[in-house]
mmCIF file of C-alpha atoms and ligand atoms in Angstrom:
data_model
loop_
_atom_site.group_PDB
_atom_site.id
_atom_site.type_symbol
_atom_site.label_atom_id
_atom_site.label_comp_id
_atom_site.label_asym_id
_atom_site.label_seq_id
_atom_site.Cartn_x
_atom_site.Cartn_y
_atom_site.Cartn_z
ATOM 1 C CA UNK A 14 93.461 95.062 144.247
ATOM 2 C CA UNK A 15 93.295 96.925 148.042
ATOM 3 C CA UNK A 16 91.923 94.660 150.390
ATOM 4 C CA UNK A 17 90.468 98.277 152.436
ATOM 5 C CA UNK A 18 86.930 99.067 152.395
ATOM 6 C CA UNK A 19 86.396 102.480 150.845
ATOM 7 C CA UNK A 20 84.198 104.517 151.792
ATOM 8 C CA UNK A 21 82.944 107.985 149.968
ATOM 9 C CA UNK A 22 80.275 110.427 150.333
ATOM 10 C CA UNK A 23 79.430 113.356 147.938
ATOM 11 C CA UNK A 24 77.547 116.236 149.948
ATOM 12 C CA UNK A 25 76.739 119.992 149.356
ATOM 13 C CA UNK A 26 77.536 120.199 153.316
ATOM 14 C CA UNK A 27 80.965 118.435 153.683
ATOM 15 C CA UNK A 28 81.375 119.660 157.501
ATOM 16 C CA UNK A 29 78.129 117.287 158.465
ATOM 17 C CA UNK A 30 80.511 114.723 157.967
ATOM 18 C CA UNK A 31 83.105 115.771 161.089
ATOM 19 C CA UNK A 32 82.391 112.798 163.472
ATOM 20 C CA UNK A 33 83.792 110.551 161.379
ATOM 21 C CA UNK A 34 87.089 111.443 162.835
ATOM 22 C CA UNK A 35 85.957 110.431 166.370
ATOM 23 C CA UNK A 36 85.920 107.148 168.155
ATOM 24 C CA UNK A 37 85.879 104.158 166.338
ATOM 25 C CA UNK A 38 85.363 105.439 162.831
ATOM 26 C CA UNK A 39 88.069 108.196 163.659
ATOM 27 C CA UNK A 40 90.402 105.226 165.448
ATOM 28 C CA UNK A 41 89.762 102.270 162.097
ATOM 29 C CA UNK A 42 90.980 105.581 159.689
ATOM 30 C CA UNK A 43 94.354 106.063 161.538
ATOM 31 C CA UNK A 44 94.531 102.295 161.801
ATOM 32 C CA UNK A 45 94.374 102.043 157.918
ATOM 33 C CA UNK A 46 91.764 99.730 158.120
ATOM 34 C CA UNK A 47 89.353 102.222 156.119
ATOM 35 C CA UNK A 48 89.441 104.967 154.007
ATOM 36 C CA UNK A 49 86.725 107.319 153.461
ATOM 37 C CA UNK A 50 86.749 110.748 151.503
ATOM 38 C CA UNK A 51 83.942 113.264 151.515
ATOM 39 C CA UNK A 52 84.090 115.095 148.771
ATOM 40 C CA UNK A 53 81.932 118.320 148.007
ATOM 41 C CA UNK A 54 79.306 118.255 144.793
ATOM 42 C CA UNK A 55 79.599 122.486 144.480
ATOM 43 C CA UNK A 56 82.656 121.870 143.164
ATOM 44 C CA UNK A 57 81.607 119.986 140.493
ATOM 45 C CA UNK A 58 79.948 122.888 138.925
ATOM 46 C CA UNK A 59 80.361 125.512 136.560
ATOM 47 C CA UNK A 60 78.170 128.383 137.056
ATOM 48 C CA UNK A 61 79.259 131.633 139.302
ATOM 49 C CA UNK A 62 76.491 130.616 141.800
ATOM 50 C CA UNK A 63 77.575 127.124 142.469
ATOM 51 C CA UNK A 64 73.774 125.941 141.223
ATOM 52 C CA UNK A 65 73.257 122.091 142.163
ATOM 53 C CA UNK A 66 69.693 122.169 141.769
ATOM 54 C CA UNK A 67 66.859 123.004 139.498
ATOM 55 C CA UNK A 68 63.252 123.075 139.015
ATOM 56 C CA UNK A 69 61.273 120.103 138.291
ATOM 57 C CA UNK A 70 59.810 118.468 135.090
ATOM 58 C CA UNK A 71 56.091 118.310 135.281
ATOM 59 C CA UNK A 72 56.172 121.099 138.012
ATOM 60 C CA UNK A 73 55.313 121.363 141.693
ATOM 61 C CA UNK A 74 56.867 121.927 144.833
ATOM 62 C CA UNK A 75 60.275 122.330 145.532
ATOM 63 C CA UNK A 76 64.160 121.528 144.305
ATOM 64 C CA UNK A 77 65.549 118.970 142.409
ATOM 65 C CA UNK A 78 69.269 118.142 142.117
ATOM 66 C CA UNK A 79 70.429 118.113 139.159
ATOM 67 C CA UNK A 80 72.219 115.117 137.257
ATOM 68 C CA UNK A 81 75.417 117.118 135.878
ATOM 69 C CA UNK A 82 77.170 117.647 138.715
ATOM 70 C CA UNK A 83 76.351 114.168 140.118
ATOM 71 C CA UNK A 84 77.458 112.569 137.004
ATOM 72 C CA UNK A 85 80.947 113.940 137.011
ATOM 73 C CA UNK A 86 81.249 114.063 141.263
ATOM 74 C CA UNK A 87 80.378 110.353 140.650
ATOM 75 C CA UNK A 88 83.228 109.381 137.681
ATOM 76 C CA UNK A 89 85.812 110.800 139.600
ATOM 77 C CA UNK A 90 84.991 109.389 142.990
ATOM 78 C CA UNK A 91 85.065 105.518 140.652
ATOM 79 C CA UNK A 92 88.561 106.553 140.338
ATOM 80 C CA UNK A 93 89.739 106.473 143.463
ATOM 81 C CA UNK A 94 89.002 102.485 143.650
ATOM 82 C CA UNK A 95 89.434 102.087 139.842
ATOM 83 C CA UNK A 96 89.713 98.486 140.074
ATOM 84 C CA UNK A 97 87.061 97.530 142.593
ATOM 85 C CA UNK A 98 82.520 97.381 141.715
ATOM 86 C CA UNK A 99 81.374 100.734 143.107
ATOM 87 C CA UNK A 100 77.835 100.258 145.661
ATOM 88 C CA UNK A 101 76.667 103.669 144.826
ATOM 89 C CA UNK A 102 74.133 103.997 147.867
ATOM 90 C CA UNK A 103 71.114 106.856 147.407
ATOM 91 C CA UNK A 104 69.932 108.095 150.366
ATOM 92 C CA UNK A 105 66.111 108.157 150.278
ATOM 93 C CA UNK A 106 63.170 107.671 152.464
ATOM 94 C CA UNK A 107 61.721 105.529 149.284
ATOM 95 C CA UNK A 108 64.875 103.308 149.393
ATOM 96 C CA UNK A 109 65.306 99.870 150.843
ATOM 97 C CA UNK A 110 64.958 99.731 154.866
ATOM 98 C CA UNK A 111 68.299 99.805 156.839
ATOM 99 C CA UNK A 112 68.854 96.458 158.936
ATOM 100 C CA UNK A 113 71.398 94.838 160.918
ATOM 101 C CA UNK A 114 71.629 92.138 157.991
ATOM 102 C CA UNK A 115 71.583 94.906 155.234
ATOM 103 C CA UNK A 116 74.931 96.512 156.959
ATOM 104 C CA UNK A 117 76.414 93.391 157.149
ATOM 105 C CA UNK A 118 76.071 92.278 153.527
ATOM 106 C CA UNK A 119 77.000 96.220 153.036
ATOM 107 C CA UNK A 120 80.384 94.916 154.631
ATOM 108 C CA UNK A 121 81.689 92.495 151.677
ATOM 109 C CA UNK A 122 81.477 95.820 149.359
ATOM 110 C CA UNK A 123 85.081 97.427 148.765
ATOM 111 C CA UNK A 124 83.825 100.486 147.899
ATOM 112 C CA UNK A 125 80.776 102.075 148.692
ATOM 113 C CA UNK A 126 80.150 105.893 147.017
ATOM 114 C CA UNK A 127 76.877 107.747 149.122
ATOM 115 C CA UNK A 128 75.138 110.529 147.462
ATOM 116 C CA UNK A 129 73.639 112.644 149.655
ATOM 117 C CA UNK A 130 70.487 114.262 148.233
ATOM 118 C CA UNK A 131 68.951 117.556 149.236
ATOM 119 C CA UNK A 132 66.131 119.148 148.575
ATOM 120 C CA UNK A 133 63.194 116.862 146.731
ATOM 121 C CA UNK A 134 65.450 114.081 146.186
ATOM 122 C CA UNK A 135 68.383 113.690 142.873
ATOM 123 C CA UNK A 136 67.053 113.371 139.299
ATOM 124 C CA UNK A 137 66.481 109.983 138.703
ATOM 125 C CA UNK A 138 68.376 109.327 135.609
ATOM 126 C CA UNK A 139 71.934 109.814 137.944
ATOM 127 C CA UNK A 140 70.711 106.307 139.564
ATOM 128 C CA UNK A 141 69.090 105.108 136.405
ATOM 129 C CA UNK A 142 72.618 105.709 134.150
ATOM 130 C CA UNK A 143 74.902 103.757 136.904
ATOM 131 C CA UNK A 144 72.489 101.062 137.116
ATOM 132 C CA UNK A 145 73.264 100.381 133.236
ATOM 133 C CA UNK A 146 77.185 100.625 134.030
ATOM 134 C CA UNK A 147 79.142 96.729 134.651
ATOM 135 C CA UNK A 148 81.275 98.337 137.802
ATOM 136 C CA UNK A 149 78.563 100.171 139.775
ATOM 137 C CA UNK A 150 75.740 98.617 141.351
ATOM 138 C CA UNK A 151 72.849 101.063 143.076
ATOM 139 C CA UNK A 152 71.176 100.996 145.910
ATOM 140 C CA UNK A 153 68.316 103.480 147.137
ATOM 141 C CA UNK A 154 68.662 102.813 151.049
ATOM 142 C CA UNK A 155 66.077 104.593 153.714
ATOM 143 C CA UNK A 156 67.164 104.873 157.646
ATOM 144 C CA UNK A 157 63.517 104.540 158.650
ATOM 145 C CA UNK A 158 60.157 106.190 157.760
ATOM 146 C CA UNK A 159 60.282 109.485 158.561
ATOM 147 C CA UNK A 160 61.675 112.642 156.503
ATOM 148 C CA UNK A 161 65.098 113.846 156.936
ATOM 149 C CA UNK A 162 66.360 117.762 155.545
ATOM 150 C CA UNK A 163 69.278 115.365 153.118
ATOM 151 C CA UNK A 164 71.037 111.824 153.197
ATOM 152 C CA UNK A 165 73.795 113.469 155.085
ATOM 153 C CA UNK A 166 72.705 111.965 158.935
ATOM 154 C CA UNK A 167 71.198 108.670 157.023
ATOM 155 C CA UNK A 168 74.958 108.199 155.800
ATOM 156 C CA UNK A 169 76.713 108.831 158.433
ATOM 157 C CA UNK A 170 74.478 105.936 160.504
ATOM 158 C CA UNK A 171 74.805 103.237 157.892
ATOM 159 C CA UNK A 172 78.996 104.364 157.460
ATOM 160 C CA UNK A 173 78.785 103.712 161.290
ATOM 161 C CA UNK A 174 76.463 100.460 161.218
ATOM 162 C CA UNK A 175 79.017 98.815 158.577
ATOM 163 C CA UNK A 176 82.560 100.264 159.851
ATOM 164 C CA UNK A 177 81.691 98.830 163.061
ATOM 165 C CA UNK A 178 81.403 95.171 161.992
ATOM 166 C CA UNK A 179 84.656 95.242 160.080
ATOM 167 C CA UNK A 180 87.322 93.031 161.401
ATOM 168 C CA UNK A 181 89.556 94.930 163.318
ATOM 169 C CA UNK A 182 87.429 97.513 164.392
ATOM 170 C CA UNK A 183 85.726 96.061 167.546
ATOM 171 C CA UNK A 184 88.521 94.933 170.007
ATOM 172 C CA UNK A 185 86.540 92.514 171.698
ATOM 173 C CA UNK A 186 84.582 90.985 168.563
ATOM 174 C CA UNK A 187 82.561 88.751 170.449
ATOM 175 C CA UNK A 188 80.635 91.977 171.820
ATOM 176 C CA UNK A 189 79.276 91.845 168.253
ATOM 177 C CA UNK A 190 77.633 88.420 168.660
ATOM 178 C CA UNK A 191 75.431 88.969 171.525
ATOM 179 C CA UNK A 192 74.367 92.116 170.885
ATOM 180 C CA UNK A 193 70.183 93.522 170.073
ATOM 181 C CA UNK A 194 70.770 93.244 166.455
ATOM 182 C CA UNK A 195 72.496 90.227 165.846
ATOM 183 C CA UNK A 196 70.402 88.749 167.712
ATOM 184 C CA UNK A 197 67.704 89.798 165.807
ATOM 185 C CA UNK A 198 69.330 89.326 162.198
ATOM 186 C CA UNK A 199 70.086 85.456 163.434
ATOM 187 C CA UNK A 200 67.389 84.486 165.516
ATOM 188 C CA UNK A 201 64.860 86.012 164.028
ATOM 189 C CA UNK A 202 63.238 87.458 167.031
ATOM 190 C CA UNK A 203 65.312 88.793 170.435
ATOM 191 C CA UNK A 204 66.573 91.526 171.387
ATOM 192 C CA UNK A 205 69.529 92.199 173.489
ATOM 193 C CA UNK A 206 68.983 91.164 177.348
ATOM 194 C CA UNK A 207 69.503 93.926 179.928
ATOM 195 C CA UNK A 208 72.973 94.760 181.198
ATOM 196 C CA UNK A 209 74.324 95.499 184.636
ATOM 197 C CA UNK A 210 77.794 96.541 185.930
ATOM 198 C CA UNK A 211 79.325 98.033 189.487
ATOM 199 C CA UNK A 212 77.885 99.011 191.997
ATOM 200 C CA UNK A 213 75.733 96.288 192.916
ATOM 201 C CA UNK A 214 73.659 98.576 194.125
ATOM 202 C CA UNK A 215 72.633 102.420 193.339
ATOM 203 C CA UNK A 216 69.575 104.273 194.361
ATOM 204 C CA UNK A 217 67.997 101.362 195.901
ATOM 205 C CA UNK A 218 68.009 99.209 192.897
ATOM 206 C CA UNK A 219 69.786 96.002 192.743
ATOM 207 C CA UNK A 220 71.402 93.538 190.236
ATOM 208 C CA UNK A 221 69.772 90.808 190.073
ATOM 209 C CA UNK A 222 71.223 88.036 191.909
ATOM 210 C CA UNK A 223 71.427 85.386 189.243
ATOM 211 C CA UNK A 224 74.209 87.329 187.518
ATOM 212 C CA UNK A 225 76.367 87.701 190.804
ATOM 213 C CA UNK A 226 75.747 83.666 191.520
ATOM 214 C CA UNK A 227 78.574 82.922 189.027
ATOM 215 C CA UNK A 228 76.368 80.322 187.211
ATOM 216 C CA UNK A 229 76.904 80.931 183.518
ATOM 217 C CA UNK A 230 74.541 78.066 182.946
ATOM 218 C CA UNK A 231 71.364 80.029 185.478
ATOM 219 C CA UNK A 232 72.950 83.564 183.868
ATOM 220 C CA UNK A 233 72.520 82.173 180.198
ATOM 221 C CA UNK A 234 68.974 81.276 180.686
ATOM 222 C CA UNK A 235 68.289 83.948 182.612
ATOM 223 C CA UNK A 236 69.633 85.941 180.050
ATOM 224 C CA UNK A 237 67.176 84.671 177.213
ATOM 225 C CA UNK A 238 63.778 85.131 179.085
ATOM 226 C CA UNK A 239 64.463 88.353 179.813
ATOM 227 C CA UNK A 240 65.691 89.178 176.241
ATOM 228 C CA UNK A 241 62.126 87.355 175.127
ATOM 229 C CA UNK A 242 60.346 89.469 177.914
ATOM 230 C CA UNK A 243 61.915 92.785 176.398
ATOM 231 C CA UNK A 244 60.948 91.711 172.602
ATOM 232 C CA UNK A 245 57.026 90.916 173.620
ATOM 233 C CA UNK A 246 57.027 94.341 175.344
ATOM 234 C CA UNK A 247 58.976 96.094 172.664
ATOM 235 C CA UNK A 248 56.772 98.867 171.652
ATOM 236 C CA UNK A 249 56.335 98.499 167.503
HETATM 237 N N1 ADE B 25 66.778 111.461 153.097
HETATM 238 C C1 ADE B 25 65.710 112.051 153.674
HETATM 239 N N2 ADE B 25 65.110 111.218 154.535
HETATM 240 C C2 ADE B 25 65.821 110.062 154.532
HETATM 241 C C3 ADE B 25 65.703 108.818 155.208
HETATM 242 N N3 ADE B 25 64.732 108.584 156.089
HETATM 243 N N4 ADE B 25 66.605 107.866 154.940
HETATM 244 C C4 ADE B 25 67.579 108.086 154.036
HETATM 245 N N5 ADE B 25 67.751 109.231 153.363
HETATM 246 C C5 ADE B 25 66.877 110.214 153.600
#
């Protein structure tokens, strides 16, 4: 069994997906430490037209993708980790809330397959089949409340959120430990202090001084009020 974490997303817009070659994301690929294919759902259909979606059951507004095409985009993306449980993640506003701690637990999964809806959302029986199936578990996950056009953006921000905390992929891990989130996730309240670097001065404003006294003792605690200032002021 691969030790990599694989990642896979099924799109009707494959070229949304781009950035992934840049940075860190782009740097962990040609490191082998991930894999990720993005694979597109058109070509999982039949018809001249390339149809993905349809009308809906019951009526009213709008597009609904149909389960076909998701089905068999789905099998054969399984087979590219055969032996490992597929997370198939559904991108919806409905879906669980995106958090530091959700990423992290995302991390322990080897292979994680994102379908990115469009239109009104995919029929439910595509989530409601690999539920029922022993090597796929399901997740519906939401970036935040608000309405995106498809699940392309909300999976390229939780790709990034997990990749991220994979060893290897930070040089200097212990930037991961004090950052906002962690601290968050772990303490169950701060967020991340504010952070200075050269020049000491620039416009008129200064560092403060208790981070040029070289007193990690003073800089640690000054450190923590301010992170506990910037929390209580943190507009909800
Ligand atoms: N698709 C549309 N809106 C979304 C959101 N907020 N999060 C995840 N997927 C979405």
């Amino acid at each position: 069994m691969s030790n990599l974490n694989r990642f896979d997303a099924i799109t009707i817009f494959p070229e949304y997906f781009a950035p992934l070659n840049l940075s860190l994301i782009g740097k962990a690929q040609s490191a082998g430490l991930i894999e990720i294919g993005i694979h597109d759902l058109r070509s999982q259909t039949t018809d001249v037209h390339g149809s993905v979606d349809d009308t809906p059951y019951g009526g009213g507004a709008g597009m609904v993708m149909s389960p076909e095409p998701w089905g068999k985009a789905i099998d054969e993306v399984a087979e590219l980790a055969p032996d490992e449980i597929h997370e198939l993640i559904v991108l919806t506003p409905a879906g669980q809330k995106l958090t530091q701690a959700l990423a992290q637990e995302l991390t322990q999964s080897k292979h994680l397959i994102f379908a990115c809806g469009r239109y009104e959302g995919i029929d439910v029986r595509v989530s409601d089949f690999y539920a029922t199936q022993k090597n796929f578990k399901v997740r519906e996950i939401s970036i935040g409340d608000y309405v995106l056009g498809g699940g392309e953006v909300a999976t390229l921000v939780i790709m990034e959120a997990i990749i991220r905390l994979l060893p290897g992929v930070i040089g200097n891990p212990a930037s991961l430990d004090e950052e906002s989130h962690t601290l968050i996730s772990q303490d169950g309240a701060l967020v991340e202090y504010p952070n200075y670097t050269k020049p000491k001065e620039w416009r008129g404003l200064n560092v403060p001084d208790v981070l040029l006294s070289g007193n990690h003792g003073e800089i640690a605690k000054w450190r923590l009020e301010q992170a506990v200032i910037r929390t209580k002021n943190r507009p909800s």
